[in-house]
Amino acid sequence: MSRRFDPSELYNRVVHYYIDKKGYSKEQANQIAQSVVQREETRRICKNVKCGHSVDDHIRTKETCLVLDCDCRQFVI
């Protein structure tokens, strides 16, 4: 089973990459990291109108949502 999505870890990695490797200022790196984290959070949400839970709440091989009161039968990208 894969690890759960950790937005703060991703944020820190992106900020450090842009500051250390690319030479961007802290403000620029923070703006880029915020947009990357928002994009990844949006991408990891089920697009099924009835669901809307994260990919971490789904079992992909069984196509079922782990949230008890959810009728989602397939994770929709």
mmCIF file of C-alpha atoms in Angstrom, residues 3-14 31-47 52-56 60 75-77:
data_model
loop_
_atom_site.group_PDB
_atom_site.id
_atom_site.type_symbol
_atom_site.label_atom_id
_atom_site.label_comp_id
_atom_site.label_asym_id
_atom_site.label_seq_id
_atom_site.Cartn_x
_atom_site.Cartn_y
_atom_site.Cartn_z
ATOM 1 C CA ARG A 3 1.837 6.299 1.505
ATOM 2 C CA ARG A 4 -0.868 8.870 2.055
ATOM 3 C CA PHE A 5 -0.484 12.252 0.357
ATOM 4 C CA ASP A 6 1.331 14.671 2.667
ATOM 5 C CA PRO A 7 0.890 18.261 1.434
ATOM 6 C CA SER A 8 3.399 19.726 3.904
ATOM 7 C CA GLU A 9 6.129 17.321 2.762
ATOM 8 C CA LEU A 10 5.492 18.184 -0.876
ATOM 9 C CA TYR A 11 5.418 21.894 -0.039
ATOM 10 C CA ASN A 12 8.777 21.714 1.752
ATOM 11 C CA ARG A 13 10.410 19.717 -1.023
ATOM 12 C CA VAL A 14 9.223 22.154 -3.706
ATOM 13 C CA GLN A 31 4.096 30.866 -4.474
ATOM 14 C CA ILE A 32 5.201 28.011 -6.711
ATOM 15 C CA ALA A 33 4.899 25.485 -3.872
ATOM 16 C CA GLN A 34 1.383 26.681 -3.016
ATOM 17 C CA SER A 35 0.223 26.260 -6.600
ATOM 18 C CA VAL A 36 1.834 22.798 -6.865
ATOM 19 C CA VAL A 37 0.196 21.606 -3.633
ATOM 20 C CA GLN A 38 -3.217 22.975 -4.674
ATOM 21 C CA ARG A 39 -2.933 21.261 -8.066
ATOM 22 C CA GLU A 40 -1.956 17.938 -6.470
ATOM 23 C CA GLU A 41 -4.775 18.127 -3.902
ATOM 24 C CA THR A 42 -7.283 18.809 -6.672
ATOM 25 C CA ARG A 43 -5.889 15.988 -8.785
ATOM 26 C CA ARG A 44 -6.240 13.509 -5.908
ATOM 27 C CA ILE A 45 -9.958 14.192 -5.354
ATOM 28 C CA CYS A 46 -12.535 11.826 -6.855
ATOM 29 C CA LYS A 47 -14.409 13.630 -9.630
ATOM 30 C CA GLY A 52 -15.572 13.935 -3.698
ATOM 31 C CA HIS A 53 -13.274 12.034 -1.311
ATOM 32 C CA SER A 54 -9.523 11.761 -1.747
ATOM 33 C CA VAL A 55 -7.729 8.940 -3.533
ATOM 34 C CA ASP A 56 -6.453 7.824 -0.119
ATOM 35 C CA ARG A 60 -8.371 1.132 -6.432
ATOM 36 C CA PHE A 75 -12.561 6.479 -8.471
ATOM 37 C CA VAL A 76 -13.109 8.957 -11.299
ATOM 38 C CA ILE A 77 -10.113 10.999 -12.436
#
